[in-house]
Tab-separated table of C-alpha atoms and ligand atoms in Angstrom:
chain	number	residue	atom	x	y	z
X	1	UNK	CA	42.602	-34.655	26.141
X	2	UNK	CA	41.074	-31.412	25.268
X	3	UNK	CA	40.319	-31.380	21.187
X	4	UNK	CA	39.226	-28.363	19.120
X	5	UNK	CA	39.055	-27.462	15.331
X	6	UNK	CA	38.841	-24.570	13.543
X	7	UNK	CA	38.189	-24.101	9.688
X	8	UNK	CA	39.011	-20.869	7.847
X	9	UNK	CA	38.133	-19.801	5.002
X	10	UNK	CA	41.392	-20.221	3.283
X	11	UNK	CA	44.972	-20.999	3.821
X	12	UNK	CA	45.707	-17.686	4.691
X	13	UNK	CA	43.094	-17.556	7.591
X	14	UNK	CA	44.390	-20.408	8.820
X	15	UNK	CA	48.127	-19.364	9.043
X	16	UNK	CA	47.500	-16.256	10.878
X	17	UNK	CA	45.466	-18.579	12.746
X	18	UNK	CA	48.073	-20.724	13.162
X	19	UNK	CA	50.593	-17.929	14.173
X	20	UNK	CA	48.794	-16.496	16.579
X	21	UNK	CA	48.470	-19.684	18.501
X	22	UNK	CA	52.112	-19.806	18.127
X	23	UNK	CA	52.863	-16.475	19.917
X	24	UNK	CA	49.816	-17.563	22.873
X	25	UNK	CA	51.726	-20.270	23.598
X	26	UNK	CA	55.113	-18.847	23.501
X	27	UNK	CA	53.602	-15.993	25.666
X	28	UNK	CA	52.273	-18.191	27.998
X	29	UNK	CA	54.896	-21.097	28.033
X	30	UNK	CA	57.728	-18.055	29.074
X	31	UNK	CA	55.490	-16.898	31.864
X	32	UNK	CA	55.042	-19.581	33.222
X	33	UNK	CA	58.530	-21.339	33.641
X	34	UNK	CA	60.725	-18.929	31.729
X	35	UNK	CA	60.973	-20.950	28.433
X	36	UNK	CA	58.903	-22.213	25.617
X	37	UNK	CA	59.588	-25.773	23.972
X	38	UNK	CA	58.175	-25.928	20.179
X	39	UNK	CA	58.995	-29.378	18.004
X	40	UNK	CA	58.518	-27.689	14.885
X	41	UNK	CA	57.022	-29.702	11.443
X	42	UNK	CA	58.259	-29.819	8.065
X	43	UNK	CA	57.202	-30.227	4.719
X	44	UNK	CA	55.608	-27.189	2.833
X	45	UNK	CA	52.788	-26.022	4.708
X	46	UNK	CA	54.432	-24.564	7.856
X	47	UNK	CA	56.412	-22.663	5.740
X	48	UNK	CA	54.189	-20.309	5.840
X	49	UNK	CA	53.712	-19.833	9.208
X	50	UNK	CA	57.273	-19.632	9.999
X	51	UNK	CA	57.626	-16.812	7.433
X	52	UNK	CA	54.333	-14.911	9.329
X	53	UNK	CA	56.303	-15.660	12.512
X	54	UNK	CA	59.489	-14.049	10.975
X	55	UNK	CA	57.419	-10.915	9.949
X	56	UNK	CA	55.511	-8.263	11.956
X	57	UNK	CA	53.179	-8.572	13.685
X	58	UNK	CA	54.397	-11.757	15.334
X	59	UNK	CA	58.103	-10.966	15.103
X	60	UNK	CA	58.888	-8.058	18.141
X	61	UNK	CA	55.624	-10.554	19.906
X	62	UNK	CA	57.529	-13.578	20.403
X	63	UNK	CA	60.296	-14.179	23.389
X	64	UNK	CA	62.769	-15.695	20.947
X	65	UNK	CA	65.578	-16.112	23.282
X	66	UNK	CA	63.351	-18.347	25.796
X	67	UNK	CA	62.382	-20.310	22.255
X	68	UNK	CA	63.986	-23.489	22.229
X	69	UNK	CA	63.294	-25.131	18.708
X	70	UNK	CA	63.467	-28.878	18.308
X	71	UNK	CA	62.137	-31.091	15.570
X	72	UNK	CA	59.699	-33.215	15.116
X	73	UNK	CA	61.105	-35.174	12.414
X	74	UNK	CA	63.487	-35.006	9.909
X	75	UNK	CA	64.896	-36.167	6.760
X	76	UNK	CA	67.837	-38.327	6.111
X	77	UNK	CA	69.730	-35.602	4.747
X	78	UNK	CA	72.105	-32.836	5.586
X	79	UNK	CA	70.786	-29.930	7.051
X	80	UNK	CA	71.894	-28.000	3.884
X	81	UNK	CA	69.845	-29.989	1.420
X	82	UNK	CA	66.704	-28.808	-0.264
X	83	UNK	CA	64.838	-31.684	1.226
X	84	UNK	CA	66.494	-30.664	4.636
X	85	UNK	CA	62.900	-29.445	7.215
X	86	UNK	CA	66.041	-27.555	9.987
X	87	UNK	CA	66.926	-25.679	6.498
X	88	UNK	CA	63.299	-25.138	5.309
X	89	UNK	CA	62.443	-23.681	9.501
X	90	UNK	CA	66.116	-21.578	9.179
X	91	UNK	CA	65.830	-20.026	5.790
X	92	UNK	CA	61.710	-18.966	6.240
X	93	UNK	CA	62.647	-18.565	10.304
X	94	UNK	CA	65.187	-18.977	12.589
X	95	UNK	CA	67.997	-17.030	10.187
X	96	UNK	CA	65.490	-13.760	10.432
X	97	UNK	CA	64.919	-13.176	13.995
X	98	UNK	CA	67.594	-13.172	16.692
X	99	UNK	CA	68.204	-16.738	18.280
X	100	UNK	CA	70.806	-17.487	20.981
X	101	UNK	CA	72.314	-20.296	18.846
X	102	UNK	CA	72.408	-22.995	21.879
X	103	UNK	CA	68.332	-22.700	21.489
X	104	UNK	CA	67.952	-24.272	18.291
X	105	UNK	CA	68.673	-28.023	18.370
X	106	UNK	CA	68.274	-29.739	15.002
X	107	UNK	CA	68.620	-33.418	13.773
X	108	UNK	CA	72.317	-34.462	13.315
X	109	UNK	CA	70.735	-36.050	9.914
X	110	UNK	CA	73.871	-35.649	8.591
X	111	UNK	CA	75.451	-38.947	10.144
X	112	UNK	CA	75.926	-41.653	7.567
X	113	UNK	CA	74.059	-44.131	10.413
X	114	UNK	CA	70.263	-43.114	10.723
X	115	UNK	CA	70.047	-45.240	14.373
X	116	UNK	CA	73.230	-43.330	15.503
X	117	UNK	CA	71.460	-39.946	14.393
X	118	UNK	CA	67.915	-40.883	16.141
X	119	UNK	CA	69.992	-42.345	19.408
X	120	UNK	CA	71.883	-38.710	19.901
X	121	UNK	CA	69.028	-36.931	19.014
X	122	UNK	CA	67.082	-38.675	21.831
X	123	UNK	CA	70.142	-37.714	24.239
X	124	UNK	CA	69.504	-34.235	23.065
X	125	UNK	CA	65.945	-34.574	24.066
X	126	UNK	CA	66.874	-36.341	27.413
X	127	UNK	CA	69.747	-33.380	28.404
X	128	UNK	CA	67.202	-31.057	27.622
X	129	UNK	CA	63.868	-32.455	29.623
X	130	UNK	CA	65.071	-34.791	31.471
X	131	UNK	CA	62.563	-37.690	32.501
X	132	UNK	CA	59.733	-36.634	30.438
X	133	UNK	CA	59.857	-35.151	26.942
X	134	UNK	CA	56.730	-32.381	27.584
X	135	UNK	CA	56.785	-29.903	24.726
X	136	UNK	CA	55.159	-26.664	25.328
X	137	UNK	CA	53.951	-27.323	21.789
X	138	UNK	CA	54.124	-29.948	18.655
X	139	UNK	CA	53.611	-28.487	15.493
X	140	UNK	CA	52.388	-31.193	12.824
X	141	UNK	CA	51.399	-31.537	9.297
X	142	UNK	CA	49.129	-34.067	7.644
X	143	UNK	CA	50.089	-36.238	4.829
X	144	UNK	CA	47.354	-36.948	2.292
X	145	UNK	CA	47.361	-40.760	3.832
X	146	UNK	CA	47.301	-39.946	7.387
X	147	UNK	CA	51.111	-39.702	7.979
X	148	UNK	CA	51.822	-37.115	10.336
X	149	UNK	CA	55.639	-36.270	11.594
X	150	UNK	CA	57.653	-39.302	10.149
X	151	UNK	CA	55.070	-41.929	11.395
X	152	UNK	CA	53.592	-43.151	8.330
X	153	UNK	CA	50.821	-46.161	7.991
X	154	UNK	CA	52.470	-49.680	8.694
X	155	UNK	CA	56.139	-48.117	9.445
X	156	UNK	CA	57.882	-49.566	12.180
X	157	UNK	CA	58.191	-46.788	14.469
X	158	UNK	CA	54.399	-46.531	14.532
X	159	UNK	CA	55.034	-49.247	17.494
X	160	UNK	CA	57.646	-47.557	19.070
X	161	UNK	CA	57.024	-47.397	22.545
X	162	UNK	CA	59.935	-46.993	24.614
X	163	UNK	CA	62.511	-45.089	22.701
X	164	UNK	CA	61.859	-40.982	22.266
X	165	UNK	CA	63.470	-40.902	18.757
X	166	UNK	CA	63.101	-43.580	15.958
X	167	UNK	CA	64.840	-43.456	12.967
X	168	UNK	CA	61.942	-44.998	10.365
X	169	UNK	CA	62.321	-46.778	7.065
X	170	UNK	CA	59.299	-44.909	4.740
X	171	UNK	CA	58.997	-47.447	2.079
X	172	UNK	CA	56.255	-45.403	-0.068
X	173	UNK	CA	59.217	-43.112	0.061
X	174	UNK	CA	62.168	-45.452	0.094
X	175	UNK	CA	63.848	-43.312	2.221
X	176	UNK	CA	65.203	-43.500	5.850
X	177	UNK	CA	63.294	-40.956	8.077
X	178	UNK	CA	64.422	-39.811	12.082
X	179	UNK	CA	60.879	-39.142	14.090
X	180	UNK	CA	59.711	-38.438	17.387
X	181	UNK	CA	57.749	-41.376	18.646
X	182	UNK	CA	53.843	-41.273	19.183
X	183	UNK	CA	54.095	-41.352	23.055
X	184	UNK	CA	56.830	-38.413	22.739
X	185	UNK	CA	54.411	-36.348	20.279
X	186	UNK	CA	51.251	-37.684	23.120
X	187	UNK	CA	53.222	-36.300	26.305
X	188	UNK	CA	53.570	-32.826	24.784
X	189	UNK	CA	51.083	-30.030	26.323
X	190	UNK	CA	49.528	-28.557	23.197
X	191	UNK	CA	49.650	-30.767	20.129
X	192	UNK	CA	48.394	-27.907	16.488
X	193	UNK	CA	47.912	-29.606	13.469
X	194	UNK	CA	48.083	-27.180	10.737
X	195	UNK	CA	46.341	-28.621	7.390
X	196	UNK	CA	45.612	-26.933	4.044
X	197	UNK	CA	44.645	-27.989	0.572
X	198	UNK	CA	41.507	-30.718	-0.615
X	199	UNK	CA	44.288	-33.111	-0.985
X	200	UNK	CA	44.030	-33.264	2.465
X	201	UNK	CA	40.407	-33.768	2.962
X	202	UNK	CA	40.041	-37.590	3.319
X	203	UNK	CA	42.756	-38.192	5.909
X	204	UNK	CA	41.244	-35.082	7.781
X	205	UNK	CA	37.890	-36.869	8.058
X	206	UNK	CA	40.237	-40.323	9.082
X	207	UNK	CA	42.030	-38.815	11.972
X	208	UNK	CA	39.184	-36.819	13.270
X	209	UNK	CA	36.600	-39.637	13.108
X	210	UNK	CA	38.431	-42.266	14.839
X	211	UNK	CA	40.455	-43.885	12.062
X	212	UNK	CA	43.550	-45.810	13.262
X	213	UNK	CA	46.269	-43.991	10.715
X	214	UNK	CA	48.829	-42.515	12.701
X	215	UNK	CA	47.174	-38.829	12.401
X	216	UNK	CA	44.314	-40.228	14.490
X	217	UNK	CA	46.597	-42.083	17.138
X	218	UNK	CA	47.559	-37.943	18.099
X	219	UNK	CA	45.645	-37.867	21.655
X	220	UNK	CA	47.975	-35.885	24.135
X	221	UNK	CA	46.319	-37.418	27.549
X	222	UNK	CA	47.433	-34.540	29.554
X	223	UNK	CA	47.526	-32.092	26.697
X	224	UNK	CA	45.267	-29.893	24.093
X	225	UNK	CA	44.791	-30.828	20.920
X	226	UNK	CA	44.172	-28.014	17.914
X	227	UNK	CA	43.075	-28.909	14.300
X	228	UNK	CA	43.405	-25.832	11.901
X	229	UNK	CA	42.171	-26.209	8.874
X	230	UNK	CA	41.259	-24.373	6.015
X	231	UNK	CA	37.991	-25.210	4.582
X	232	UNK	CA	39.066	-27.136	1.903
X	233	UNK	CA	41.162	-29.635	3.946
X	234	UNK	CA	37.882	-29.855	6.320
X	235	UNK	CA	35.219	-30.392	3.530
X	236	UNK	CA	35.398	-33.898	4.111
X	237	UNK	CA	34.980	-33.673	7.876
X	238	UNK	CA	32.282	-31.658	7.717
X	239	UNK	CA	30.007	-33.425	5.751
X	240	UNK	CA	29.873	-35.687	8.379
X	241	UNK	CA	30.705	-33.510	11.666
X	242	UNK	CA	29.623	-30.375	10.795
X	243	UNK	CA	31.808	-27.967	13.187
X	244	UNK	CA	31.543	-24.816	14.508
X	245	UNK	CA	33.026	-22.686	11.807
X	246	UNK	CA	35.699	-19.899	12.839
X	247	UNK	CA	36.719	-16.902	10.911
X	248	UNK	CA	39.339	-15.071	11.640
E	1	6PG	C1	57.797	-33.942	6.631
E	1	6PG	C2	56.737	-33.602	7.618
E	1	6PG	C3	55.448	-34.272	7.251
E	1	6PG	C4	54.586	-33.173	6.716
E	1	6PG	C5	53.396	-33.702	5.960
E	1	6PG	C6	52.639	-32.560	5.292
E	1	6PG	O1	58.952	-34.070	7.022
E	1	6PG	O2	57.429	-33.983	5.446
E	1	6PG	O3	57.012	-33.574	8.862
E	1	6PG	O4	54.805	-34.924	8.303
E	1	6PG	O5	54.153	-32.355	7.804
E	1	6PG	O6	53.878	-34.597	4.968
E	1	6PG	O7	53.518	-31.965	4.361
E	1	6PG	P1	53.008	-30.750	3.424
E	1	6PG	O8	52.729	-29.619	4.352
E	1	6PG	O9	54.196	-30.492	2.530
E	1	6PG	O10	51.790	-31.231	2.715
């Protein structure tokens, strides 16, 4: 596993940052075997990439119709709630640029059974890549406690092993998540965290200095791994790694 991190100056930075990476990987991911396979994350802080993506410069960059769009978890909602992440990605993304519709594969979170959901989402998964789930790229966020995806401290799909998809009772929550699995999110080829805000700072310093919350149990063996942060987020860290800063 490859790991770099990168601290901008400010959120901003670290979007454009962010998108940019994006539209490398796309780029690259296309040339290379005609498609590109992004998992994206939810929750409030990719929003603003996914608006940057929808926008120019990025926007006439990016070969949308070899995107194919999966998530890396989801909510136990239907997609038209507010809490919904595939309506947060299709009202800041995917309803702006011009998506073959087959290419965008979202959680069936409506189904009233949250095993049921996880179990067809995994078929989706295993139609799509067959044998092994390798996404071009994993998009994830950070929770404040080192949850990243739906894999939160002491949840049961933490463990999961075997299985692709886990639906995942989030008792801090008390709520019913659906979430890829750690070895799913460790098999992918480029694994961006995207992290903003000091509420961030402690689990930033966790999962980058060995801690066992889930954040830090992100190692793609075959893969890269890319922390962006802005510098408030990476304060923490860097009080006791001081990195090589990047500006963008
Ligand atoms: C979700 C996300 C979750 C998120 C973090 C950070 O469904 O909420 O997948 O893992 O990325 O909680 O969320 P914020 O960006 O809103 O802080």
């Amino acid at each position: 596993m490859r790991r770099r991190i990168e601290v901008f100056e400010d959120r901003d930075q670290a979007l454009r940052r962010s998108a940019e990476e994006f539209r490398s990987l796309a780029l690259s991911s296309v040339r290379a075997r005609g498609r590109f396979d992004v998992a994206l994350a939810g929750g409030s802080t990719p929003k603003g990439l996914y608006a940057l993506l929808a926008r120019e410069p990025f926007r006439a960059r990016i070969p949308w119709s070899r995107t194919y769009f999966f998530w890396g978890d989801e909510r136990h909602v239907p997609p038209d709630d507010s809490e919904s992440n595939f309506r947060m990605a299709w009202e800041s993304l995917l309803s702006k640029v011009t998506i073959p519709s087959g290419n965008v594969h979202r959680v069936p979170s409506e189904m009233r059974n949250v095993a049921e959901a996880a179990a067809l989402y995994e078929r989706v998964l295993r139609d799509h890549f067959g044998a092994k789930p390798r996404f071009d790229l994993v998009l994830l966020g950070l929770g404040p406690e080192g949850h990243t995806a739906s894999l939160f401290p002491g949840s049961a799909a933490l463990k999961e092993r075997r299985r692709w998809v886990r639906e995942n009772w989030v008792k801090k929550l008390h709520a019913w998540r659906i979430t890829l699995s750690l070895p799913v999110i460790n098999a992918a080829k480029n694994v961006v965290f995207l992290v903003a805000g000091e509420e961030k700072a402690a689990a930033v310093r966790g999962a980058l200095t060995g801690s066992e919350m889930p954040a830090g149990r992100v190692r793609p063996s075959q893969g890269k791994l890319l922390w962006i942060l802005d510098r408030e987020a990476a304060v923490k860290f860097m009080e006791v790694a001081p990195t090589r800063r990047s500006s963008s």
